[in-house]
CSV table of C-alpha atoms in Angstrom, one decimal:
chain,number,residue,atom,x,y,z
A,1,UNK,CA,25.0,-28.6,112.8
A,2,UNK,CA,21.9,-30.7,113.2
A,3,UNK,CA,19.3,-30.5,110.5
A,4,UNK,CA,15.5,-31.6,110.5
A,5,UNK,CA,14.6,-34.4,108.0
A,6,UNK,CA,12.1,-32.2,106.4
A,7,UNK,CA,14.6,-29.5,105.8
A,8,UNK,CA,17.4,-30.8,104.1
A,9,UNK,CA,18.6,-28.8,101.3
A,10,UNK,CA,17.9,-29.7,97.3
A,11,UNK,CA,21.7,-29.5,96.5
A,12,UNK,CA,22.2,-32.0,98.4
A,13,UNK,CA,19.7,-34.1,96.3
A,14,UNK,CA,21.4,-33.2,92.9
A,15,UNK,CA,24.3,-35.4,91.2
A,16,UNK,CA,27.3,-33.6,91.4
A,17,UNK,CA,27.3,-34.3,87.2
A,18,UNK,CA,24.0,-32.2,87.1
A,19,UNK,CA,24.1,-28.6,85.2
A,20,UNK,CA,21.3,-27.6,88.2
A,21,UNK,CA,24.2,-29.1,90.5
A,22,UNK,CA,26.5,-26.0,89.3
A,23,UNK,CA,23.7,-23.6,89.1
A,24,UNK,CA,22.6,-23.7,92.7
A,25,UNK,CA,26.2,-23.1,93.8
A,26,UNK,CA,26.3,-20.2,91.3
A,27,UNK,CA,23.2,-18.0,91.3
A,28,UNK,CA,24.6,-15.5,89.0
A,29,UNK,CA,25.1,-18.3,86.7
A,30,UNK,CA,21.5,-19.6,87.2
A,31,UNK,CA,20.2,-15.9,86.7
A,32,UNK,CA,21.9,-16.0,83.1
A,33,UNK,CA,20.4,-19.8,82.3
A,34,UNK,CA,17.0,-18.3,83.3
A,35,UNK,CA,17.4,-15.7,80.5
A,36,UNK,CA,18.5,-17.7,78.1
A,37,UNK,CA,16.0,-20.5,78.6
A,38,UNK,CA,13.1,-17.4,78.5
A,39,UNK,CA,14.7,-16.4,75.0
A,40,UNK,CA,14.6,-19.7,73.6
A,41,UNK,CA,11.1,-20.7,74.9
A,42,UNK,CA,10.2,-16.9,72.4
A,43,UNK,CA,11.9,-17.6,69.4
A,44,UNK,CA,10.5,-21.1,69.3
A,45,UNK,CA,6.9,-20.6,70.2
A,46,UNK,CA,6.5,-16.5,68.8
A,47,UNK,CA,4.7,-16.5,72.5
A,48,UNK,CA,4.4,-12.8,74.2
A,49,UNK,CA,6.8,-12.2,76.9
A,50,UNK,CA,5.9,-12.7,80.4
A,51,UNK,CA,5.1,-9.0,81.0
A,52,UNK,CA,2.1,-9.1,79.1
A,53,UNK,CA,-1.7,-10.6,79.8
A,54,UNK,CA,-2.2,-13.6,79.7
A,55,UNK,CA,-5.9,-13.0,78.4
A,56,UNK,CA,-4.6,-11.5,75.2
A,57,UNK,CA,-3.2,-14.6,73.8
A,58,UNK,CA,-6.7,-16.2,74.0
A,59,UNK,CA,-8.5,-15.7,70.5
A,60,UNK,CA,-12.2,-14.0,71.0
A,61,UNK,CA,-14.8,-14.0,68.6
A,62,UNK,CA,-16.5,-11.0,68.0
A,63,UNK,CA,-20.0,-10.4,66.4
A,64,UNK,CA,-20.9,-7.0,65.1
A,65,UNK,CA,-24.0,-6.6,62.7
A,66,UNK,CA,-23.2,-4.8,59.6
A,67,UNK,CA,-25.6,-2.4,57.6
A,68,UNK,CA,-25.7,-3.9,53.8
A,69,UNK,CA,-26.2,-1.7,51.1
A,70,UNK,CA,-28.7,-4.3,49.2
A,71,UNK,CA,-30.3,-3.1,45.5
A,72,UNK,CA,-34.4,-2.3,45.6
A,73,UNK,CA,-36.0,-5.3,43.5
A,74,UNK,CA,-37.1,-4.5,40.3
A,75,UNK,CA,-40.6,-4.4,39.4
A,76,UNK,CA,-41.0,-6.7,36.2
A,77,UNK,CA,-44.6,-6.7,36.2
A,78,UNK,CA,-46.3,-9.8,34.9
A,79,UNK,CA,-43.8,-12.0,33.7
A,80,UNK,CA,-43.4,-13.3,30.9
A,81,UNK,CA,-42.2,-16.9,29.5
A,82,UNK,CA,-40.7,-18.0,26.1
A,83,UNK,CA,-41.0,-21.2,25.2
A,84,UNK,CA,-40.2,-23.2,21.2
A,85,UNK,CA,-41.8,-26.6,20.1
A,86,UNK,CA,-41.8,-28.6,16.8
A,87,UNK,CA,-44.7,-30.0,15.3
A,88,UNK,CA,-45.2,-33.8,16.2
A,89,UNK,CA,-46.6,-35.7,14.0
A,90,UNK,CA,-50.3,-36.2,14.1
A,91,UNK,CA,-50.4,-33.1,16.3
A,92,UNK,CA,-53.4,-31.3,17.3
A,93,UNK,CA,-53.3,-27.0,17.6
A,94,UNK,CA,-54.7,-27.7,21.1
A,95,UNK,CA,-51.6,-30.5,21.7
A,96,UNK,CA,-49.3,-28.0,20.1
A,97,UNK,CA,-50.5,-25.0,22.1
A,98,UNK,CA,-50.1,-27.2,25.4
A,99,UNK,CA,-46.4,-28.0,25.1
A,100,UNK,CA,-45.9,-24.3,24.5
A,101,UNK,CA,-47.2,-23.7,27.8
A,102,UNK,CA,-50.3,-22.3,26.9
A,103,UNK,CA,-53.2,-22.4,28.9
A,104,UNK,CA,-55.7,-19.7,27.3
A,105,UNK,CA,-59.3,-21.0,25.6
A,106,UNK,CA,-59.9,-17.2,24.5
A,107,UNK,CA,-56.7,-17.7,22.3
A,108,UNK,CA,-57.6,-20.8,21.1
A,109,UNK,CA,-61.8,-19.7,20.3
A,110,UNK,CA,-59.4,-16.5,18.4
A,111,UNK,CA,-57.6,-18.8,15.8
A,112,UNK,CA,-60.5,-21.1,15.6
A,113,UNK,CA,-62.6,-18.7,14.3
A,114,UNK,CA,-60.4,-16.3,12.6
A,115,UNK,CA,-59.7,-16.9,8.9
A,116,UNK,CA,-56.8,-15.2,8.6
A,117,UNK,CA,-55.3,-17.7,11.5
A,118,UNK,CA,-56.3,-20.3,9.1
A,119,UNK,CA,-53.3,-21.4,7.8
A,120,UNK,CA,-51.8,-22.5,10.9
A,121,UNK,CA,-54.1,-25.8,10.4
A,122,UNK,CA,-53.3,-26.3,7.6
A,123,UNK,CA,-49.6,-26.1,7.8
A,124,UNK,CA,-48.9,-28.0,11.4
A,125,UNK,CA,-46.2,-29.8,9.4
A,126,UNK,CA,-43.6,-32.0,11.8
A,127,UNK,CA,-40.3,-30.2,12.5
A,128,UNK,CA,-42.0,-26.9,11.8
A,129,UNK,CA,-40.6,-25.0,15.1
A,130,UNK,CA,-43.2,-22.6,16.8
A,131,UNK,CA,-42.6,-19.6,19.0
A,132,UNK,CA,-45.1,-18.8,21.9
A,133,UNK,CA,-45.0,-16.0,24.7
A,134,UNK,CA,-47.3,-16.5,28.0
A,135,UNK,CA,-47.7,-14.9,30.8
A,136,UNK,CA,-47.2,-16.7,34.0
A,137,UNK,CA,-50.7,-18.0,34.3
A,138,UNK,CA,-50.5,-19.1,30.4
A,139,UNK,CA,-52.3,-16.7,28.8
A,140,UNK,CA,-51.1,-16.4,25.1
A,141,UNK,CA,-49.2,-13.3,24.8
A,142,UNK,CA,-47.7,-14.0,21.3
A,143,UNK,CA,-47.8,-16.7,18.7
A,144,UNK,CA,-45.3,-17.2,15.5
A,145,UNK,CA,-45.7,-20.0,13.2
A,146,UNK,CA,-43.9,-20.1,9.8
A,147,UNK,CA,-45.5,-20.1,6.7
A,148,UNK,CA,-44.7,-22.6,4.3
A,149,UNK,CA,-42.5,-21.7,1.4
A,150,UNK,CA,-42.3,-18.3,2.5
A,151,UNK,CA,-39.8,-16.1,4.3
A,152,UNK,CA,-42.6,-15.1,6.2
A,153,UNK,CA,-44.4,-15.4,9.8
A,154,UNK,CA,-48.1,-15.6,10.6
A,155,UNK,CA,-47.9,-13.6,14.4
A,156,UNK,CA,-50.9,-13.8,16.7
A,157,UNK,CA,-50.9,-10.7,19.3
A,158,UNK,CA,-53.0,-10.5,22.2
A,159,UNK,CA,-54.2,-6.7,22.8
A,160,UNK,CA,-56.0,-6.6,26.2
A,161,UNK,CA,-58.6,-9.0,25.8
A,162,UNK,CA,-58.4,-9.1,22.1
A,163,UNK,CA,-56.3,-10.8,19.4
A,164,UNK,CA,-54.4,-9.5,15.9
A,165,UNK,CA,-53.4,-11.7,13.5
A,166,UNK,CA,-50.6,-10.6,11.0
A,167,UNK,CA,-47.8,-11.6,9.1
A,168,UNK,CA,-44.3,-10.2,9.4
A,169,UNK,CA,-40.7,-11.1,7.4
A,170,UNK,CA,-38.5,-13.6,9.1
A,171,UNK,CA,-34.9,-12.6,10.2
A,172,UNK,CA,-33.3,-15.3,7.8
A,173,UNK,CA,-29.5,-16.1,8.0
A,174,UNK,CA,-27.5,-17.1,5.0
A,175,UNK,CA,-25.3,-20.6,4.8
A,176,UNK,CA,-23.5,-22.0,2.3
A,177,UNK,CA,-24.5,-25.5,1.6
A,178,UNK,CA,-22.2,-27.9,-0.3
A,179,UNK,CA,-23.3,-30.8,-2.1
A,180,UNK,CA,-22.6,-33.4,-4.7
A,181,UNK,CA,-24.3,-36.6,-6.3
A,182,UNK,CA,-24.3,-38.5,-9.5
A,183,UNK,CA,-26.9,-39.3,-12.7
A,184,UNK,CA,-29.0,-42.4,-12.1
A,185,UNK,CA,-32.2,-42.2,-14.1
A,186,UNK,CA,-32.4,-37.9,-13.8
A,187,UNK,CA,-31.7,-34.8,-12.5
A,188,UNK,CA,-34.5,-34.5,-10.4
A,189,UNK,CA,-33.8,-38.2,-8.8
A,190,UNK,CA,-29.7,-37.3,-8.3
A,191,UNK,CA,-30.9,-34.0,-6.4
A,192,UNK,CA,-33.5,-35.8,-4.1
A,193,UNK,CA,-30.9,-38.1,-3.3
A,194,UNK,CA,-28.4,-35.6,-2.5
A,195,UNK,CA,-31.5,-33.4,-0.7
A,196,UNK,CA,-30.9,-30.5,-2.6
A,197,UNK,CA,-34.1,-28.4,-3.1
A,198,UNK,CA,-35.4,-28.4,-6.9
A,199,UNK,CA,-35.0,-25.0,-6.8
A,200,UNK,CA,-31.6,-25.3,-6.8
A,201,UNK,CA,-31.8,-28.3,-9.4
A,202,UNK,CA,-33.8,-25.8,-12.2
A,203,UNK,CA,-31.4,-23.1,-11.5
A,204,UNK,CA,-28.6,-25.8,-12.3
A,205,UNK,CA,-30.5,-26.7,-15.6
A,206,UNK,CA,-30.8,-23.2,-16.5
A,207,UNK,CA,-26.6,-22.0,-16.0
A,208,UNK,CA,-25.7,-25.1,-18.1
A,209,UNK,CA,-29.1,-25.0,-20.3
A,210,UNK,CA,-27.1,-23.2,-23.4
A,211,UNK,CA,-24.3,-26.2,-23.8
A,212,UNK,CA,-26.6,-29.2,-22.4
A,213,UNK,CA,-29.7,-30.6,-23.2
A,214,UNK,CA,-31.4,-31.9,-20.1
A,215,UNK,CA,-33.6,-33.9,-21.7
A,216,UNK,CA,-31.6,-36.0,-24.4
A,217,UNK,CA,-27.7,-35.3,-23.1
A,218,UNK,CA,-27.8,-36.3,-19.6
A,219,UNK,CA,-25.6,-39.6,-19.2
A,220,UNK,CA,-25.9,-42.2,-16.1
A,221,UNK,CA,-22.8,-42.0,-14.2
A,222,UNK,CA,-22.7,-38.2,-14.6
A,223,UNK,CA,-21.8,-36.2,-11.5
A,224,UNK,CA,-22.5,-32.6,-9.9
A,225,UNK,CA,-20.9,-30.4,-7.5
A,226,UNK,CA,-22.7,-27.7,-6.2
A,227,UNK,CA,-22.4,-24.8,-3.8
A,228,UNK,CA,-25.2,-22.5,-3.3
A,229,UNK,CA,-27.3,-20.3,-0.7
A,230,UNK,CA,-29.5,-21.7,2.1
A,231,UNK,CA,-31.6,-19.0,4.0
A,232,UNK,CA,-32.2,-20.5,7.8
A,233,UNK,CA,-34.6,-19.1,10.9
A,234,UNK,CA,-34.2,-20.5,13.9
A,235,UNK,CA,-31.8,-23.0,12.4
A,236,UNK,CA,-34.5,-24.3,10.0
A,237,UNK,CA,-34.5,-24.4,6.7
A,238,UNK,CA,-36.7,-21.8,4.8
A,239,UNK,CA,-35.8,-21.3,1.2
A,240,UNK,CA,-32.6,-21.8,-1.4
A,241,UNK,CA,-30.7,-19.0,-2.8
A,242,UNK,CA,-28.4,-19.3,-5.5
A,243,UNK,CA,-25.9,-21.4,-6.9
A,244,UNK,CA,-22.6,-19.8,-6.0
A,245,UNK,CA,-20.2,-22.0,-7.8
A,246,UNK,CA,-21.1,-25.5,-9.8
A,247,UNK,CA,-19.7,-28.3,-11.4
A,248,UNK,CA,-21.4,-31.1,-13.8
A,249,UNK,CA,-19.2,-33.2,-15.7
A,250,UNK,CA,-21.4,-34.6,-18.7
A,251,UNK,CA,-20.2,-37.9,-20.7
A,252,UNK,CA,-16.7,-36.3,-19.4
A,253,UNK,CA,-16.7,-33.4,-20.4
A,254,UNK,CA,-16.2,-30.8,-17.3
A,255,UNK,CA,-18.7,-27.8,-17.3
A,256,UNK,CA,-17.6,-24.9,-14.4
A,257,UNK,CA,-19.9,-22.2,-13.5
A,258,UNK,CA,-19.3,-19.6,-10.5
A,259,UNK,CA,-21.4,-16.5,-9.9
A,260,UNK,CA,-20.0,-12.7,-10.2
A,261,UNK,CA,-21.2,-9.7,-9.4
A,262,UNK,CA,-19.8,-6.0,-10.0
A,263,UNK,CA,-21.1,-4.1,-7.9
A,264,UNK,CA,-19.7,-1.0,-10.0
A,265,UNK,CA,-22.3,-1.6,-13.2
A,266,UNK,CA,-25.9,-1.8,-13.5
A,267,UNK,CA,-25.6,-5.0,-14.9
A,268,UNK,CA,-26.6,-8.1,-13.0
A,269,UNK,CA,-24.5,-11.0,-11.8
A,270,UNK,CA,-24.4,-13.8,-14.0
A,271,UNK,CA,-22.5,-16.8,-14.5
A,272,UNK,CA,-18.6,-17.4,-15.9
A,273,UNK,CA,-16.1,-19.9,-16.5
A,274,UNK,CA,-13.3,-19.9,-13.8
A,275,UNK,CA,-11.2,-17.8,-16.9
A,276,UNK,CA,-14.2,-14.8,-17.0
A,277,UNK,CA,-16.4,-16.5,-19.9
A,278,UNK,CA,-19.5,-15.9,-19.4
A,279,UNK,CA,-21.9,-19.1,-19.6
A,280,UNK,CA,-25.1,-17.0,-20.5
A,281,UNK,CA,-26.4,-17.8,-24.6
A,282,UNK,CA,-28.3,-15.1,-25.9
A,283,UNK,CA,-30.2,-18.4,-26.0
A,284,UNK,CA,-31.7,-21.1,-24.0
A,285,UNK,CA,-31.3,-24.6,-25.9
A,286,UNK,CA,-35.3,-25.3,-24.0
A,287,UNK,CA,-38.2,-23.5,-23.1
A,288,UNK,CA,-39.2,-26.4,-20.5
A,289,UNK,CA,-37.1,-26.4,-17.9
A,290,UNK,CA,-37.8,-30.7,-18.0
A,291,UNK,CA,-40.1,-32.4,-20.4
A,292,UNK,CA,-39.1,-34.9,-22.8
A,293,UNK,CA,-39.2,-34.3,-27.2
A,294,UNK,CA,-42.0,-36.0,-28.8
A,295,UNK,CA,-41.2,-34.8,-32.3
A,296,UNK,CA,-38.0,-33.1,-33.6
A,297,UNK,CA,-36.6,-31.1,-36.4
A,298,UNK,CA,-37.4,-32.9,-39.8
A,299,UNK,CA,-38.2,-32.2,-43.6
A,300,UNK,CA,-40.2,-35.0,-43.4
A,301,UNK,CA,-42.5,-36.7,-41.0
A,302,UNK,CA,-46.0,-38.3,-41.2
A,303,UNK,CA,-48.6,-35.5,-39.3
A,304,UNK,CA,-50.2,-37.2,-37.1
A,305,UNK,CA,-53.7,-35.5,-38.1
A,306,UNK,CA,-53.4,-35.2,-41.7
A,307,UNK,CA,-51.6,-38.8,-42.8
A,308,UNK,CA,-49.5,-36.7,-45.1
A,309,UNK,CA,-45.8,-36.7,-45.1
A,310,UNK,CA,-44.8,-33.1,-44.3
A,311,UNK,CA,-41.6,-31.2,-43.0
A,312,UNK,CA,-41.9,-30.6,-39.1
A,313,UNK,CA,-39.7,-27.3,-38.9
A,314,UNK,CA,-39.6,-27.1,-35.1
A,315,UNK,CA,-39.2,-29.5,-32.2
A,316,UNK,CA,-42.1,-30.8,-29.7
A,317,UNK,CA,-41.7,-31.0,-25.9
A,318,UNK,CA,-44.2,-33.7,-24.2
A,319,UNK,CA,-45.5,-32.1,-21.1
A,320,UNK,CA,-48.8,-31.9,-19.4
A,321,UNK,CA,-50.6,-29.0,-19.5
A,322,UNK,CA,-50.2,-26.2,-17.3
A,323,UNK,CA,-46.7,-26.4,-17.3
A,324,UNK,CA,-44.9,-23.4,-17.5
A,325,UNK,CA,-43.3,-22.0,-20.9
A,326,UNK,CA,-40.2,-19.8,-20.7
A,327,UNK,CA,-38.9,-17.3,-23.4
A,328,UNK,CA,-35.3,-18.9,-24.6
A,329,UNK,CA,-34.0,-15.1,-25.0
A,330,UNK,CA,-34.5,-11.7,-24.6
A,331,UNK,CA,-37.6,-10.1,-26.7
A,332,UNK,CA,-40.5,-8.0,-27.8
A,333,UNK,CA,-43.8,-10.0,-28.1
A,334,UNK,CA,-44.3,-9.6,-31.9
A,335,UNK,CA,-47.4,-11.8,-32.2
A,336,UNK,CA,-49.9,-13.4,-29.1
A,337,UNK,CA,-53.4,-15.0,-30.2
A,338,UNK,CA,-54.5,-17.6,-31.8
A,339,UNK,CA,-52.9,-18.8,-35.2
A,340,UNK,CA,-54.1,-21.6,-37.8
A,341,UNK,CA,-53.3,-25.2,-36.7
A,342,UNK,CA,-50.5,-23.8,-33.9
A,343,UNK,CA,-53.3,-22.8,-32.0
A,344,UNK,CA,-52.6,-20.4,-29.1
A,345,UNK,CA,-49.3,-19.0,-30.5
A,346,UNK,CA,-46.4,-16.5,-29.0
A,347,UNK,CA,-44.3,-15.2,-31.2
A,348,UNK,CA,-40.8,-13.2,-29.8
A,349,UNK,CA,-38.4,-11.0,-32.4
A,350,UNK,CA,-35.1,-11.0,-30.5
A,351,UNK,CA,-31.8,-8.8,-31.7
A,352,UNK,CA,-30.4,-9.6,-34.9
A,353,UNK,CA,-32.2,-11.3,-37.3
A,354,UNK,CA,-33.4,-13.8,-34.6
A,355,UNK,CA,-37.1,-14.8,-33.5
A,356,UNK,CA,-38.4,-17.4,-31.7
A,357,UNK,CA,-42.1,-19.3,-31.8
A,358,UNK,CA,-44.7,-21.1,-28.8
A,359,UNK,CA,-47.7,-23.2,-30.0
A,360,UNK,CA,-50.5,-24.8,-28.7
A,361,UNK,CA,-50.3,-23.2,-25.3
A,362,UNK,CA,-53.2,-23.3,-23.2
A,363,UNK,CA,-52.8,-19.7,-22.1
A,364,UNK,CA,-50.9,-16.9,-22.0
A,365,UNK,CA,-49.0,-15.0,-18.9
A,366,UNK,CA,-51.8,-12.4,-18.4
A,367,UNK,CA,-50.0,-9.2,-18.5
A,368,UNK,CA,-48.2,-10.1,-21.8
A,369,UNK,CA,-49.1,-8.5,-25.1
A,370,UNK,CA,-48.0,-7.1,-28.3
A,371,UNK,CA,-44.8,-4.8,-27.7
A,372,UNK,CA,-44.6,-5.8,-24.2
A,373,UNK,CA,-40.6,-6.7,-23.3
A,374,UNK,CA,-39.7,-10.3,-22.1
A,375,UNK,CA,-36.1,-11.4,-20.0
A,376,UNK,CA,-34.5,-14.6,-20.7
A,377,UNK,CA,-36.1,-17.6,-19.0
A,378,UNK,CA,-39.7,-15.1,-18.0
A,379,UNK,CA,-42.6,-17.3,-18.2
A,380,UNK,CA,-44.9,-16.2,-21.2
A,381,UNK,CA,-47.4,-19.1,-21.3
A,382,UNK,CA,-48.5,-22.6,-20.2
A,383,UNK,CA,-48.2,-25.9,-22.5
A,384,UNK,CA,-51.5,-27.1,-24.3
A,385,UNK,CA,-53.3,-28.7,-26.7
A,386,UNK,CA,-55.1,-26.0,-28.8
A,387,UNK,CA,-54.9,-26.0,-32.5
A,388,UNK,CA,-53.6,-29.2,-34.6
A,389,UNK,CA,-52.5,-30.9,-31.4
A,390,UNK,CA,-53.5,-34.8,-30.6
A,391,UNK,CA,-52.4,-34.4,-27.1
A,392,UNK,CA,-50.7,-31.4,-24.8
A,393,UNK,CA,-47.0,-30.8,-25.8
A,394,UNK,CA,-45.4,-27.1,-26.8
A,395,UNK,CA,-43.8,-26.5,-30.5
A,396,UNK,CA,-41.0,-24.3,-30.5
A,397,UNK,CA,-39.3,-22.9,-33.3
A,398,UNK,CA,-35.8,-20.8,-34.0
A,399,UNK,CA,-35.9,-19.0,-36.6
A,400,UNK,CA,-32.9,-17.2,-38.5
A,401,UNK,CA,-34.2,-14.1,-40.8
A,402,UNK,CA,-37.7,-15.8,-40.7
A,403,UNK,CA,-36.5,-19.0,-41.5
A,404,UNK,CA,-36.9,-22.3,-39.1
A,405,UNK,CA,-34.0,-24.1,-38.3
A,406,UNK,CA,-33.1,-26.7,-36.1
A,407,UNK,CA,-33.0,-25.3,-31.9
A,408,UNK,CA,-31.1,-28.3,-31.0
A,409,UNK,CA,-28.5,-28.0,-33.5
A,410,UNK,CA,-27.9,-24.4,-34.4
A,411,UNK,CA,-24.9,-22.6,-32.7
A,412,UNK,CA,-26.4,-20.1,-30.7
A,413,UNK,CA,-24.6,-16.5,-29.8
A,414,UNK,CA,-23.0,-15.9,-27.0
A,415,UNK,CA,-23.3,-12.9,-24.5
A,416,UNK,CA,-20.3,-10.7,-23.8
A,417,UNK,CA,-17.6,-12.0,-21.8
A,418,UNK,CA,-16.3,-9.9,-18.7
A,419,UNK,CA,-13.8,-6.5,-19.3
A,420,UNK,CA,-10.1,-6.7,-18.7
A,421,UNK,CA,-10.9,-4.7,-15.9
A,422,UNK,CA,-13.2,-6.8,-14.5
A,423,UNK,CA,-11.1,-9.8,-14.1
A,424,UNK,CA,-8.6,-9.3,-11.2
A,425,UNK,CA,-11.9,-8.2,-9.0
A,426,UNK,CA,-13.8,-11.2,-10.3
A,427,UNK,CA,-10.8,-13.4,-9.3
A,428,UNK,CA,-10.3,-11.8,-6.3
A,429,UNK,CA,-13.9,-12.2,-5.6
A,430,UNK,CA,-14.2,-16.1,-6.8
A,431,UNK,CA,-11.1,-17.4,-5.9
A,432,UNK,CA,-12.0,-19.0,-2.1
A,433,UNK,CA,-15.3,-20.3,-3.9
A,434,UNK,CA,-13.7,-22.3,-7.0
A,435,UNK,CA,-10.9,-23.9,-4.2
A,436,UNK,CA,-13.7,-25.2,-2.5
A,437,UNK,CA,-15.7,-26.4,-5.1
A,438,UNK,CA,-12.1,-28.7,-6.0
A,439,UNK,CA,-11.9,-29.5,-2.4
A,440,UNK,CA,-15.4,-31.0,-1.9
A,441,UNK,CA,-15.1,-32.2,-5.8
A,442,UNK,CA,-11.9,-34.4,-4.6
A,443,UNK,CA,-13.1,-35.5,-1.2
A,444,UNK,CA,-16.4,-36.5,-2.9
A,445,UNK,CA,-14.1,-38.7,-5.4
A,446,UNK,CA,-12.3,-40.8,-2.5
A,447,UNK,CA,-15.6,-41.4,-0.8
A,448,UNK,CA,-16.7,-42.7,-4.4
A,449,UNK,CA,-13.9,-44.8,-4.5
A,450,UNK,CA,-14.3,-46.4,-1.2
């Protein structure tokens, strides 16, 4: 059979080795590759199968606008802006007022000429941190500077178109402060090294003031550990509170005091001994808290305004005048006015058979008179030089059924120590404080050391 060029058939093109080759002679086996090649071409691709459109396996984007439920703004009305600055030194209110982002001459004309918004001049001390409010064009909305030495702060308001000035209590948080330091020359010196407020250094003097003389037993090389109250604003420091726990060893000899409270009596806290002893004298050993003796307990002495040898039955504290005299012990005032050559005198009758005398003061606390009751440590006068006196110093005297003896060496009673069942609360309660007074006592050693 003749055949066109054109027409000849594909077998005949195929190797006879060819799996088509077989397939062309066999189309029922060709109908059964086709099905498997489909399959495989599904499994491997996850692809539709033929029957369906192709237009569905092309990925659409598709746009629809959805209706958002979005919040109403709030109205905040004029806005206001809170801004803190310390003072710089050499400041200026106007300088002052400026970084606070205040913009407002009626505020500033206010303070100027307002005497209660005085003290802010006088007070722009560096470091001092100031509050200011403002609106968002700057006018001063409120103003609070902080007094000096008081837990206090001056507020300026605005109302309208007008200004108040007042002063309101500070929100003060309490800290524990720890700190140590050694005897160089004084107390005083050690605590301003340390930068521990004097307040803190008198109340030191007075909780150990019935077993050391400040004035005469203080030794160079003596050391102090101390942990007591600071009251913070803002994270400044505004005033001390009190010693919590303390330490001073003295020509080595260790003193311990820690504060207790019970809150079940009437009584207030005092100081004890890490056993319950309490530290409090019926007595002070001074009446200054610091001042130095200028004349002490004799039978004999030559007076310095009579040139006659004489028996000086008290003891003389230097001081200038003004400063303030404290009563050694609880009392009634038995005598207050002037008396002979001790001048302006104060005379106290305590329990017992106990009394105590101040000459030569320059005045007396003005409430105080005969009968009225005095604490322990209350200031009943200032130091002078009235009567036989050649310069300002106070006399003191202890006296013993009327008799003067010597303050400095007399043993003096002791107050009552705590109750038995008082001690597992006050150890319960001073525990944590007395473990770290010995921590901060030890670490302080092995920094001395180094």
């Amino acid at each position: 059979m003749h055949q066109h060029p054109g027409s000849q058939h594909t077998s005949s093109l195929l190797p006879r080795h060819s799996p088509l080759y077989h397939l062309k002679k066999h189309p029922g086996a060709a109908a059964v590759f086709g099905a498997l090649a489909l399959f495989s071409m599904v499994a491997a691709f996850g692809l539709q199968p033929p029957s369906l459109s192709t237009t569905e396996l092309i990925p659409r984007p598709v746009v629809e606008d959805l209706a958002l439920a979005l919040p109403h703004p709030l109205d905040l009305g004029n806005q206001a802006y809170l801004r803190e600055e310390k003072v710089h030194k050499g400041d200026s209110l106007a300088n002052l007022l400026n970084r606070l982002g205040v913009n407002d001459a009626l505020a500033l004309d206010y303070i100027k000429q307002t005497p209660a918004a005085h003290p802010i001049f006088r007070q722009l001390a560096p470091g001092k941190l100031v509050t200011a409010s403002t609106s968002d064009t700057g006018e001063l909305l409120l103003l609070s500077f902080p007094l000096n030495n008081r837990a206090e702060n001056l507020l300026i308001e605005r109302h309208g178109n007008t200004f108040r000035t007042r002063e309101a209590p500070l929100v003060l948080q309490s800290r524990l402060e720890m700190k140590s330091g050694e005897i160089r020359s004084s107390l005083y010196g050690a605590t301003d090294d340390a930068g521990i407020p004097d307040a803190v250094a008198n109340q030191l003097a007075e909780i150990f003031g019935a077993d050391i003389d400040f004035h005469r037993d203080l030794r160079k090389g003596d050391r102090f550990t101390l942990i007591y109250e600071m009251y913070r604003h803002q994270g400044q420091s505004i005033r001390s509170g009190r010693i919590l726990a303390a330490e001073l060893v003295n020509a080595g000899k260790v003193f311990r005091a820690v504060y207790f409270e019970d809150p079940k009596t009437s009584i207030k806290g005092s100081y004890y001994t890490p056993e319950g002893k309490s530290l409090r004298k019926a007595f002070l050993r001074s009446p200054l808290e610091f001042s130095r003796i200028t004349s002490g307990f004799t039978n004999a002495r030559l007076h310095p305004i009579l040139q006659q040898w004489r028996a000086h039955k008290g003891v003389d504290y230097g001081a200038p005048t003004g400063t303030k005299v404290r009563a050694t012990g609880d009392g009634i005032v038995e005598f207050i006015g002037r008396q002979g050559g001790y001048g302006n005198l104060i005379i106290l009758r305590h329990q017992g058979r106990y009394s105590t005398a101040y000459g030569h003061l320059s005045s007396f606390t003005p409430q105080l008179r005969k009968g009225s009751r005095v604490s322990q440590g209350e200031h009943i006068g200032n130091v002078g030089a009235t009567g036989w006196a050649t310069g300002p110093h106070l006399h003191y005297e202890f006296r013993i059924g009327g008799e003067q003896v010597n303050p400095l060496a007399v043993q003096l009673p002791g107050a009552p120590s705590l109750e038995t069942a008082q001690l597992l609360q006050f150890r319960q309660k001073t525990q944590d404080l007395l473990a770290q007074l010995e921590m901060l006592k030890q670490s302080d050693m092995v920094a001395f050391q180094e």
